[in-house]
mmCIF file of C-alpha atoms in Angstrom:
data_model
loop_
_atom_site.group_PDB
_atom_site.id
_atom_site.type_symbol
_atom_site.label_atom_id
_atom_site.label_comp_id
_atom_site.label_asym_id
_atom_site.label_seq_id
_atom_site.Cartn_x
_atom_site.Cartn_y
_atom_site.Cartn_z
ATOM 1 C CA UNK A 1 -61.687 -93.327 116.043
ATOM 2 C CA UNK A 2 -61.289 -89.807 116.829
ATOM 3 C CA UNK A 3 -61.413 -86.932 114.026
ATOM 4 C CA UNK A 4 -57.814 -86.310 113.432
ATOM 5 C CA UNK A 5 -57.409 -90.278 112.629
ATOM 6 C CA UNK A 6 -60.278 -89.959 110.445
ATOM 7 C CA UNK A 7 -59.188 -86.431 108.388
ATOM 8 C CA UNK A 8 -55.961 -88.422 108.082
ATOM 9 C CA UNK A 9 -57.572 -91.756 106.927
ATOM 10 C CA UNK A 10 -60.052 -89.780 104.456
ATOM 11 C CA UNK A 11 -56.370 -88.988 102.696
ATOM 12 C CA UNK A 12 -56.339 -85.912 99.666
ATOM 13 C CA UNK A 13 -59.091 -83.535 99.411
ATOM 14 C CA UNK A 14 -61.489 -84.036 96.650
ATOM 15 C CA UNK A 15 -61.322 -81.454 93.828
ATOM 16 C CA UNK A 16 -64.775 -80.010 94.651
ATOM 17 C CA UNK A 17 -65.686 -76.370 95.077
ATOM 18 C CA UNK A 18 -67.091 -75.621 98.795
ATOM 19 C CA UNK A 19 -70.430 -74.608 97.160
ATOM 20 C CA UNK A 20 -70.801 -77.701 94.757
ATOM 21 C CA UNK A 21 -70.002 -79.992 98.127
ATOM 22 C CA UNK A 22 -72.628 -77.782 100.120
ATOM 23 C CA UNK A 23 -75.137 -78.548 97.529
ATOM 24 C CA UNK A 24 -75.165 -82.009 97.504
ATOM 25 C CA UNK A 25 -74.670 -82.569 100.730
ATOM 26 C CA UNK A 26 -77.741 -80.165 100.994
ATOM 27 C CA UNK A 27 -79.283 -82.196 98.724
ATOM 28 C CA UNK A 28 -79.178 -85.118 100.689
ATOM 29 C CA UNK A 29 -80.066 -83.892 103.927
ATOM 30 C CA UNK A 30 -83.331 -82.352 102.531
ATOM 31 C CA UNK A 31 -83.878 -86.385 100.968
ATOM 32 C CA UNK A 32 -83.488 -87.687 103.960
ATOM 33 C CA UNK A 33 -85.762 -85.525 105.819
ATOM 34 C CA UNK A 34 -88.496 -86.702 103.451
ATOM 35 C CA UNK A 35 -87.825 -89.879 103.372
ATOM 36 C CA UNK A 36 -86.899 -90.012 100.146
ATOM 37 C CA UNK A 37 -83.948 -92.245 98.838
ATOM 38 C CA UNK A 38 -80.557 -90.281 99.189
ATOM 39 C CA UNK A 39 -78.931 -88.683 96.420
ATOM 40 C CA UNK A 40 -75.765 -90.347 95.407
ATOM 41 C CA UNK A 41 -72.790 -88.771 96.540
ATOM 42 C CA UNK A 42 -74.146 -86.994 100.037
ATOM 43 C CA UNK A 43 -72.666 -88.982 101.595
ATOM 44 C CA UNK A 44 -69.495 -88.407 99.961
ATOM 45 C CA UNK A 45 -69.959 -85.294 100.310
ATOM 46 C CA UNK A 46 -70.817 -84.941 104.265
ATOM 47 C CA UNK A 47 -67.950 -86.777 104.379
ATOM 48 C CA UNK A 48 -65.438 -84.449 102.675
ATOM 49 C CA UNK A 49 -67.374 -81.313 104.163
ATOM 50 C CA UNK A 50 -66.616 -82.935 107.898
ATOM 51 C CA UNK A 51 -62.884 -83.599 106.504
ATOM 52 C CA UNK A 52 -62.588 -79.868 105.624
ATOM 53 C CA UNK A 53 -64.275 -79.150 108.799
ATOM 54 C CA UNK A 54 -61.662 -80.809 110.979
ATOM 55 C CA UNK A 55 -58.459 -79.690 109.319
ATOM 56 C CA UNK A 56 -60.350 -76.326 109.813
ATOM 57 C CA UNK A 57 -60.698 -77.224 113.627
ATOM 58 C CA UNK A 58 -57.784 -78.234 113.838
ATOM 59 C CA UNK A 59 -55.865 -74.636 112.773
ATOM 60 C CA UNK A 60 -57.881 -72.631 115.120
ATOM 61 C CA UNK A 61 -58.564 -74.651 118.180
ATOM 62 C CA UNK A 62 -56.044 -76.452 120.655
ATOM 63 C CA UNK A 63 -55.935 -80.016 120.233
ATOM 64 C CA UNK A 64 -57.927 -81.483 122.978
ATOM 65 C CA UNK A 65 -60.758 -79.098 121.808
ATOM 66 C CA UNK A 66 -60.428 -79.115 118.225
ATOM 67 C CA UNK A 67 -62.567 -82.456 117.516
ATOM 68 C CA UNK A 68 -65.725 -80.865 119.722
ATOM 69 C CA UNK A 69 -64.992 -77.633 117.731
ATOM 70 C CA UNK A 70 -65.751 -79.424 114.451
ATOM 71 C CA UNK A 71 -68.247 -81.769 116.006
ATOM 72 C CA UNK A 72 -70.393 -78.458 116.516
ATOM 73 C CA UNK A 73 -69.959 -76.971 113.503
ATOM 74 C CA UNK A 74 -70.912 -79.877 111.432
ATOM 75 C CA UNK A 75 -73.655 -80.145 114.040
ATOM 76 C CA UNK A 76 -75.071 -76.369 113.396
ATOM 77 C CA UNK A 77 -75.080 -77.286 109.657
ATOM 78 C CA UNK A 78 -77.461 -79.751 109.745
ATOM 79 C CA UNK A 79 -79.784 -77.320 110.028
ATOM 80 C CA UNK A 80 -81.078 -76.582 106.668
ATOM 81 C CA UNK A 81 -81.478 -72.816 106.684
ATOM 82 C CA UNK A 82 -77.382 -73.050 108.155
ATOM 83 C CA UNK A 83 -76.385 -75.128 105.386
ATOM 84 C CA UNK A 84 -78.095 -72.744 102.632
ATOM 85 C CA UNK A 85 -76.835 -69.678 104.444
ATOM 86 C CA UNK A 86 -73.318 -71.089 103.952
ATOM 87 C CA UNK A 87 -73.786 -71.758 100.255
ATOM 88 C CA UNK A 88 -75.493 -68.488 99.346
ATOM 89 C CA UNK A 89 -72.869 -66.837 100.963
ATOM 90 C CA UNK A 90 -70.468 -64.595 98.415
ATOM 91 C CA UNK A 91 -67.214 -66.519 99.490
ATOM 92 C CA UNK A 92 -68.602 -70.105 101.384
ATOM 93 C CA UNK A 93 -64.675 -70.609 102.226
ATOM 94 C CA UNK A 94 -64.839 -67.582 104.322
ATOM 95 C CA UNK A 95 -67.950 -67.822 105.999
ATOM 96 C CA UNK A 96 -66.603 -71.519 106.519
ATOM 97 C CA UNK A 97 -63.163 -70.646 108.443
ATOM 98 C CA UNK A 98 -65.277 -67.690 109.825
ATOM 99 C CA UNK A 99 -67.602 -70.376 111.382
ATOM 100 C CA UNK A 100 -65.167 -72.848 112.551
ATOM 101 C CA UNK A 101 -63.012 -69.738 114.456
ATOM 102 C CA UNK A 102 -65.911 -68.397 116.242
ATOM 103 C CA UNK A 103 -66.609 -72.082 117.651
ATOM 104 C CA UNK A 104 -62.956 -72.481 118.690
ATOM 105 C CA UNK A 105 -63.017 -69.172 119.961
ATOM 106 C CA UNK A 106 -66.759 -69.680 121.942
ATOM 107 C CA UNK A 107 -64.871 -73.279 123.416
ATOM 108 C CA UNK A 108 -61.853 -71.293 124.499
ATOM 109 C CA UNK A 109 -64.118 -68.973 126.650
ATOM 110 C CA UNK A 110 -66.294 -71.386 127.933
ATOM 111 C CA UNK A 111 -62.961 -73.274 129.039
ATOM 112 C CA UNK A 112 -61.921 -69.851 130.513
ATOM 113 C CA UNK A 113 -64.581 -69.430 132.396
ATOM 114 C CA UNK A 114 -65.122 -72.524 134.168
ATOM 115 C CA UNK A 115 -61.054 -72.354 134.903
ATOM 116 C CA UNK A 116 -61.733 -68.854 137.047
ATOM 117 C CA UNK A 117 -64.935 -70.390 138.612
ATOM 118 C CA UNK A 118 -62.878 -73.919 139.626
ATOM 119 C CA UNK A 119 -63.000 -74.240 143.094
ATOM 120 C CA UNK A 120 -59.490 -75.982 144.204
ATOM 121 C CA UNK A 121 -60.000 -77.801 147.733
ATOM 122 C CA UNK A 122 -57.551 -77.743 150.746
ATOM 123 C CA UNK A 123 -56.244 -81.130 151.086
ATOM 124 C CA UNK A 124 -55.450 -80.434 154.483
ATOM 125 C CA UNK A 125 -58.918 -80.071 155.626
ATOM 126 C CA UNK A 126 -60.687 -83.431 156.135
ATOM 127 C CA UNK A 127 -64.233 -84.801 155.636
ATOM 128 C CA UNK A 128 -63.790 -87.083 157.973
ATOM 129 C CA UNK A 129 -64.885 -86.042 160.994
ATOM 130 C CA UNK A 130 -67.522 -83.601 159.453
ATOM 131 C CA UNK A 131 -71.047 -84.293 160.034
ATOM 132 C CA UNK A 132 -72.585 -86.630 157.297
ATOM 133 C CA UNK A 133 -75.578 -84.875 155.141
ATOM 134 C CA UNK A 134 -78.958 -86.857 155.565
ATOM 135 C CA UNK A 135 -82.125 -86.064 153.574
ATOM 136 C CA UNK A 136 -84.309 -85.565 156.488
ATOM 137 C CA UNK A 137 -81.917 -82.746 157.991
ATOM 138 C CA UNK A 138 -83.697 -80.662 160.466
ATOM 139 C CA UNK A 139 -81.750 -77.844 158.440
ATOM 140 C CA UNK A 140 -84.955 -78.126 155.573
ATOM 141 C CA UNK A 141 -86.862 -75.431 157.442
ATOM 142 C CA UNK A 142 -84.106 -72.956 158.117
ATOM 143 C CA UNK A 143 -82.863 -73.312 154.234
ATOM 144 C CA UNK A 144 -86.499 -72.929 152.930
ATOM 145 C CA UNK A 145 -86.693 -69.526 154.708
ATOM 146 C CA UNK A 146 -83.146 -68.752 153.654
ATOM 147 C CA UNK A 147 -84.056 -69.036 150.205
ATOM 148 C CA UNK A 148 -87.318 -67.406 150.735
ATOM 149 C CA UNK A 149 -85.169 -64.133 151.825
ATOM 150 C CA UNK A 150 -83.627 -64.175 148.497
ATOM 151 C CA UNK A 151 -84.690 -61.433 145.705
ATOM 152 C CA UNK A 152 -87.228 -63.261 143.385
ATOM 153 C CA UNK A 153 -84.698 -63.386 140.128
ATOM 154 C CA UNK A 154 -82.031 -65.143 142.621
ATOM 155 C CA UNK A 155 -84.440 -67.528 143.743
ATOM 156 C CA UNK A 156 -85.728 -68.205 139.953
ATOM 157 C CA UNK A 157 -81.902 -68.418 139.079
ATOM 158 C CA UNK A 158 -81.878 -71.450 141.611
ATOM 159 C CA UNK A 159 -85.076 -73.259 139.872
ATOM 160 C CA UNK A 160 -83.667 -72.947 136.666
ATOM 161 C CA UNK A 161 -80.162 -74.321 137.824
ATOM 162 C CA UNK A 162 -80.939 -77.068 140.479
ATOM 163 C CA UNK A 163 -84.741 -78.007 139.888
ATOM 164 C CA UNK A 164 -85.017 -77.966 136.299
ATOM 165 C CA UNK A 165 -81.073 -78.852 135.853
ATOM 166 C CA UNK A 166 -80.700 -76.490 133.382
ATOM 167 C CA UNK A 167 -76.745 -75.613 132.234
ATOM 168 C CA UNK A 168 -75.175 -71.972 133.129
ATOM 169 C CA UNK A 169 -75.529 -71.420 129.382
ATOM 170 C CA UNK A 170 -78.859 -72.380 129.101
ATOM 171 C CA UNK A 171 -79.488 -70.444 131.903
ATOM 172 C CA UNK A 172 -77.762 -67.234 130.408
ATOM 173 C CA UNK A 173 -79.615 -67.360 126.886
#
């Protein structure tokens, strides 16, 4: 089911501050880290806290994108130090929304940037006929030294992108 069917199923909000719902659901993330039996009502409580999360989502990103939007946030606060931030903070509802619009905001650029860099291909031009790439190409030679001519940081962009398959963004952190 997606996250809209589920913030729908989940039905009225429980009448629990943001900061006593961070707590226990604090609570029982550090429990099940040790190993330790989980405290009742984390679950509950991760369960109202995603519920929140996705109506959240759901005001500040576009549709398609509002389930990943929440999926990340509620993915950032697993880590503790995230989670503890949030309840420390002076207004948790804030920081919250604050949260939740910088992720919709981050997933609108992202989508805006692979829109500018999207190729679109003639459909007029034909494969067909074009010679058919095989691994042994006599062409290895002539791209090694191609590649060779590169500046160093061009050639250590192509490592990181094609060797060790690393994302633009991972690349750009």
């Amino acid at each position: 089911p997606s996250l809209l069917g589920c913030v729908r199923a989940m039905g009225e909000p429980r009448d629990l501050s943001l900061r006593v719902l961070l707590e226990s659901a604090g609570r029982y993330q550090r429990e099940r880290q040790r190993g330790a039996g989980p405290s009742s009502g984390g679950e509950e409580a991760w369960r109202e806290l995603a519920r929140r999360v996705g109506l959240l989502a759901f005001k500040f990103a576009f549709p398609q994108e509002a389930e990943e939007v929440a999926q990340r946030v509620l993915l950032g606060l697993q880590v503790p130090a995230k989670i503890e931030a949030l309840r420390a903070a002076s207004n948790p509802t804030a920081y919250l929304i604050q949260v939740v619009r910088n992720e919709a905001r981050d997933m609108e650029r992202r989508g805006a940037v692979e829109e500018a860099h999207r190729v679109e291909l003639d459909p007029s031009i034909s494969t067909e006929d074009a010679p058919r790439a095989h691994p042994a190409a006599d062409d290895t030679p002539a791209l090694v030294r191609a590649i060779a001519r590169l500046a160093q940081v061009d050639q250590d962009l192509l490592r990181m992108r094609f060797w060790k398959e690393m994302t633009p963004r991972e690349i750009s952190a």
